[in-house]
Amino acid sequence: MAGLLSLEGRVAIVTGGNSGIGLGMAKGMAAAGAMIVIAGRNTQKNAAAEQLLQDLGAQVLVVETDVTQPDACHALVQATLARFGRLDILVNNAGTNIRKPPQDYSLEEWKTILDTNLTSAFVCSQAAYPALVKAGGGKIINTGSMTSIFGAGFAAPYSASKGAIVQLSKALASAWAKDNIQVNAILPGWIDTDLTRQARKDLPGLHERVLARTPAARWGDPDDFAGIAIFLASRASDFVTGTAIPVDGGYSSQA
Ligand code: NDP
């Protein structure tokens, strides 16, 4: 892919890149020429993603990583530099959810969700920063949610983490613009992944409600994230920073 959208020679870490939205973004960036580092915990999913990306012609590194462990985030960046010698793009996408009424969460559950969805993005960004500066600039893409905008009564800690991801993106964008690092969030609507397959089981009627509420009248597909990832990872977005871009089939636009 030539020109503004090319990622030839660029190295991208994708946390939670072994499935769903993260894998959709990884596939997009691979198609644009990037070398991809997949960071997830599950060995089988990591291996399957590695194979899929290699079949697309990409150079791939898998680093088995639990992003709730700060040392693991630093080791992830070090392994990337050891293999590829540089880092240009960090996608903070690993995420989890536990659905229940707010009064029923344990503090442990709250911490698990905040550590996975929010603290990991901060720690991985800190870990990546020196390498991005050394590369002359870079891109950070953080995965938010419709709950970055709307409250969800069945997902208080998740909503808190995803609201904060947007503000974290703005703060990092403000701090690191001088280093030519652009930081943006994407806000997925309802996307058909492992995470939401569980939600469809937990929340009766969800499938129909999503179809009725989404102007595009369909669930999103992980491949819907290829284009936004290429844009936000490439020179095409060099003057775009601190934004939160819905990728939601119009969900957040309709009253
Ligand atoms: P998936 O379950 O397919 O992906 C979640 C990913 O996060 C997996 O790759 C998983 O890999 C990884 N992950 C979870 N915990 C950790 C951890 N501690 N360390 C490292 N990796 C971890 O679901 P989605 O693709 O839907 O979710 C991806 C992101 O998109 C999440 O941030 C989610 O909140 C967000 N999102 C999803 C929406 C949807 O409708 N699907 C809507 C809005 C936002 P592994 O288990 O191997 O560690």
Short mmCIF file of C-alpha atoms and ligand atoms in Angstrom, two decimals, residues 16-22 39-42 45-46 65-68 93-96 116-117 143-146 158 162 188-196, ligand 1:
data_model
loop_
_atom_site.label_atom_id
_atom_site.label_comp_id
_atom_site.label_asym_id
_atom_site.label_seq_id
_atom_site.Cartn_x
_atom_site.Cartn_y
_atom_site.Cartn_z
CA GLY A 16 -5.40 -8.47 22.87
CA GLY A 17 -4.34 -8.96 19.25
CA ASN A 18 -5.05 -12.67 19.19
CA SER A 19 -8.81 -12.36 18.63
CA GLY A 20 -11.75 -10.09 17.89
CA ILE A 21 -11.22 -6.37 17.36
CA GLY A 22 -7.49 -6.53 18.10
CA ALA A 39 0.34 -9.78 23.06
CA GLY A 40 -2.22 -12.02 24.75
CA ARG A 41 -2.33 -14.73 27.42
CA ASN A 42 -3.90 -17.70 25.63
CA LYS A 45 -5.24 -18.09 20.38
CA ASN A 46 -1.79 -16.53 20.09
CA THR A 65 1.65 -11.34 27.97
CA ASP A 66 -0.68 -10.62 30.86
CA VAL A 67 -1.07 -6.86 30.60
CA THR A 68 -2.21 -6.59 34.22
CA ASN A 93 -6.81 -3.11 23.11
CA ALA A 94 -6.80 -5.92 25.71
CA GLY A 95 -10.07 -5.83 27.58
CA THR A 96 -12.45 -7.75 29.77
CA THR A 116 -7.00 -4.99 32.35
CA ASN A 117 -8.80 -2.19 30.51
CA THR A 143 -9.76 0.86 22.53
CA GLY A 144 -12.69 2.53 24.28
CA SER A 145 -16.35 1.60 23.92
CA MET A 146 -19.85 3.02 23.62
CA TYR A 158 -16.17 -1.48 32.58
CA LYS A 162 -13.69 2.96 29.14
CA PRO A 188 -16.47 0.36 18.97
CA GLY A 189 -20.21 -0.14 18.85
CA TRP A 190 -21.56 -3.66 19.30
CA ILE A 191 -19.12 -5.99 17.54
CA ASP A 192 -19.49 -9.75 17.10
CA THR A 193 -16.59 -11.18 19.19
CA ASP A 194 -15.99 -13.67 22.02
CA LEU A 195 -16.66 -10.87 24.50
CA THR A 196 -20.12 -10.06 23.14
P1 NDP B 1 -12.14 -10.56 22.62
O1 NDP B 1 -12.52 -11.36 23.81
O2 NDP B 1 -12.11 -11.21 21.29
O3 NDP B 1 -10.72 -9.88 22.86
C1 NDP B 1 -10.21 -9.55 24.11
C2 NDP B 1 -8.71 -9.64 24.00
O4 NDP B 1 -8.10 -9.15 25.19
C3 NDP B 1 -8.25 -11.08 23.79
O5 NDP B 1 -7.27 -11.06 22.78
C4 NDP B 1 -7.64 -11.44 25.12
O6 NDP B 1 -6.61 -12.39 24.94
C5 NDP B 1 -7.12 -10.09 25.57
N1 NDP B 1 -6.92 -9.98 27.02
C6 NDP B 1 -7.85 -10.00 28.00
N2 NDP B 1 -7.27 -9.90 29.20
C7 NDP B 1 -5.93 -9.81 28.97
C8 NDP B 1 -4.80 -9.70 29.80
N3 NDP B 1 -4.89 -9.64 31.14
N4 NDP B 1 -3.57 -9.64 29.23
C9 NDP B 1 -3.44 -9.68 27.88
N5 NDP B 1 -4.48 -9.78 27.04
C10 NDP B 1 -5.71 -9.85 27.59
O7 NDP B 1 -13.13 -9.33 22.62
P2 NDP B 1 -13.17 -7.97 21.78
O8 NDP B 1 -12.39 -8.07 20.54
O9 NDP B 1 -14.58 -7.62 21.72
O10 NDP B 1 -12.46 -6.95 22.78
C11 NDP B 1 -11.33 -6.18 22.41
C12 NDP B 1 -11.47 -4.79 22.99
O11 NDP B 1 -12.61 -4.16 22.42
C13 NDP B 1 -11.68 -4.77 24.50
O12 NDP B 1 -10.96 -3.69 25.05
C14 NDP B 1 -13.18 -4.52 24.62
O13 NDP B 1 -13.51 -3.90 25.84
C15 NDP B 1 -13.40 -3.60 23.44
N6 NDP B 1 -14.76 -3.45 22.98
C16 NDP B 1 -15.47 -4.50 22.43
C17 NDP B 1 -16.75 -4.29 21.99
C18 NDP B 1 -17.55 -5.36 21.34
O14 NDP B 1 -18.74 -5.12 21.04
N7 NDP B 1 -17.01 -6.53 21.08
C19 NDP B 1 -17.42 -3.00 22.11
C20 NDP B 1 -16.60 -1.99 22.71
C21 NDP B 1 -15.34 -2.22 23.12
P3 NDP B 1 -6.24 -13.53 26.04
O15 NDP B 1 -7.53 -14.01 26.63
O16 NDP B 1 -5.50 -14.56 25.26
O17 NDP B 1 -5.36 -12.85 27.05
#
